[in-house]
Amino acid sequence: MAKDPRIDRLRKVPLFDTCDEKQLEFIASRVDEVDVSAGKVLTEQGRSGGEFFIILSGDADVKRGGKTVATLRGSNTTAF
């Protein structure tokens, strides 16, 4: 069986440093990879969300009151 490429991507995220192969397989089986268009809102302050994001490439702006307060850069290691 071909190895799931999501496992290799998860392995590069520091949050998952201590996960073994079986744990990474479990996480990968629950991951949905999506392409997000520029300007799309992923979450909003105060909203209770059930998502977890890992930025593989590109940037995500963090805004408060319409003003950018941080920019998260995709690098296979940025997770929020």
mmCIF file of C-alpha atoms in Angstrom:
data_model
loop_
_atom_site.group_PDB
_atom_site.id
_atom_site.type_symbol
_atom_site.label_atom_id
_atom_site.label_comp_id
_atom_site.label_asym_id
_atom_site.label_seq_id
_atom_site.Cartn_x
_atom_site.Cartn_y
_atom_site.Cartn_z
ATOM 1 C CA MET A 1 0.000 0.000 0.000
ATOM 2 C CA ALA A 2 1.278 3.490 -0.858
ATOM 3 C CA LYS A 3 2.299 5.655 2.067
ATOM 4 C CA ASP A 4 0.005 8.587 2.822
ATOM 5 C CA PRO A 5 1.888 11.825 1.952
ATOM 6 C CA ARG A 6 -0.039 13.641 4.708
ATOM 7 C CA ILE A 7 1.982 11.688 7.279
ATOM 8 C CA ASP A 8 5.238 13.190 5.985
ATOM 9 C CA ARG A 9 3.724 16.681 6.129
ATOM 10 C CA LEU A 10 2.444 16.130 9.690
ATOM 11 C CA ARG A 11 5.858 14.857 10.756
ATOM 12 C CA LYS A 12 7.333 18.293 9.893
ATOM 13 C CA VAL A 13 4.985 20.114 12.287
ATOM 14 C CA PRO A 14 6.676 20.585 15.700
ATOM 15 C CA LEU A 15 3.379 19.942 17.504
ATOM 16 C CA PHE A 16 3.541 16.331 16.319
ATOM 17 C CA ASP A 17 7.252 15.751 17.118
ATOM 18 C CA THR A 18 6.517 13.127 19.749
ATOM 19 C CA CYS A 19 3.934 11.205 17.725
ATOM 20 C CA ASP A 20 4.837 7.729 16.545
ATOM 21 C CA GLU A 21 3.886 6.335 13.128
ATOM 22 C CA LYS A 22 0.589 4.864 14.336
ATOM 23 C CA GLN A 23 -0.457 8.163 15.921
ATOM 24 C CA LEU A 24 0.457 10.079 12.757
ATOM 25 C CA GLU A 25 -1.580 7.606 10.695
ATOM 26 C CA PHE A 26 -4.548 8.191 13.009
ATOM 27 C CA ILE A 27 -4.254 11.976 12.683
ATOM 28 C CA ALA A 28 -3.733 11.795 8.911
ATOM 29 C CA SER A 29 -6.893 9.725 8.536
ATOM 30 C CA ARG A 30 -8.852 12.643 9.974
ATOM 31 C CA VAL A 31 -7.173 15.439 8.020
ATOM 32 C CA ASP A 32 -8.809 17.290 5.160
ATOM 33 C CA GLU A 33 -6.429 19.228 2.940
ATOM 34 C CA VAL A 34 -7.977 22.278 1.332
ATOM 35 C CA ASP A 35 -6.866 25.122 -0.881
ATOM 36 C CA VAL A 36 -8.065 28.434 0.502
ATOM 37 C CA SER A 37 -8.666 31.451 -1.706
ATOM 38 C CA ALA A 38 -7.043 34.757 -0.798
ATOM 39 C CA GLY A 39 -9.231 36.801 1.523
ATOM 40 C CA LYS A 40 -11.204 33.846 2.898
ATOM 41 C CA VAL A 41 -11.988 34.113 6.622
ATOM 42 C CA LEU A 42 -10.993 30.890 8.397
ATOM 43 C CA THR A 43 -12.246 31.758 11.860
ATOM 44 C CA GLU A 44 -13.329 34.760 13.895
ATOM 45 C CA GLN A 45 -12.380 36.000 17.344
ATOM 46 C CA GLY A 46 -14.741 34.685 20.001
ATOM 47 C CA ARG A 47 -16.071 31.905 17.797
ATOM 48 C CA SER A 48 -15.876 28.431 19.239
ATOM 49 C CA GLY A 49 -14.376 26.360 16.458
ATOM 50 C CA GLY A 50 -13.709 22.702 15.927
ATOM 51 C CA GLU A 51 -10.972 23.215 13.366
ATOM 52 C CA PHE A 52 -7.212 23.141 13.492
ATOM 53 C CA PHE A 53 -5.159 24.654 10.691
ATOM 54 C CA ILE A 54 -1.680 23.909 9.379
ATOM 55 C CA ILE A 55 -0.395 26.314 6.748
ATOM 56 C CA LEU A 56 1.609 24.412 4.145
ATOM 57 C CA SER A 57 2.182 27.363 1.838
ATOM 58 C CA GLY A 58 1.078 30.958 1.547
ATOM 59 C CA ASP A 59 0.231 33.360 4.349
ATOM 60 C CA ALA A 60 -2.674 33.971 6.705
ATOM 61 C CA ASP A 61 -3.336 37.393 8.210
ATOM 62 C CA VAL A 62 -4.572 37.680 11.777
ATOM 63 C CA LYS A 63 -6.854 40.690 12.046
ATOM 64 C CA ARG A 64 -8.411 42.476 14.989
ATOM 65 C CA GLY A 65 -10.884 45.255 14.327
ATOM 66 C CA GLY A 66 -10.091 45.071 10.614
ATOM 67 C CA LYS A 67 -6.384 45.723 11.237
ATOM 68 C CA THR A 68 -3.702 43.097 10.560
ATOM 69 C CA VAL A 69 -1.913 42.337 13.842
ATOM 70 C CA ALA A 70 0.120 39.325 12.645
ATOM 71 C CA THR A 71 0.867 37.321 9.541
ATOM 72 C CA LEU A 72 1.328 33.554 9.751
ATOM 73 C CA ARG A 73 3.621 32.279 7.015
ATOM 74 C CA GLY A 74 3.259 28.821 5.546
ATOM 75 C CA SER A 75 6.297 26.670 6.119
ATOM 76 C CA ASN A 76 4.976 23.195 6.968
ATOM 77 C CA THR A 77 5.464 24.158 10.602
ATOM 78 C CA THR A 78 2.871 26.888 11.140
ATOM 79 C CA ALA A 79 -0.182 25.582 12.954
ATOM 80 C CA PHE A 80 -3.049 27.315 14.671
#
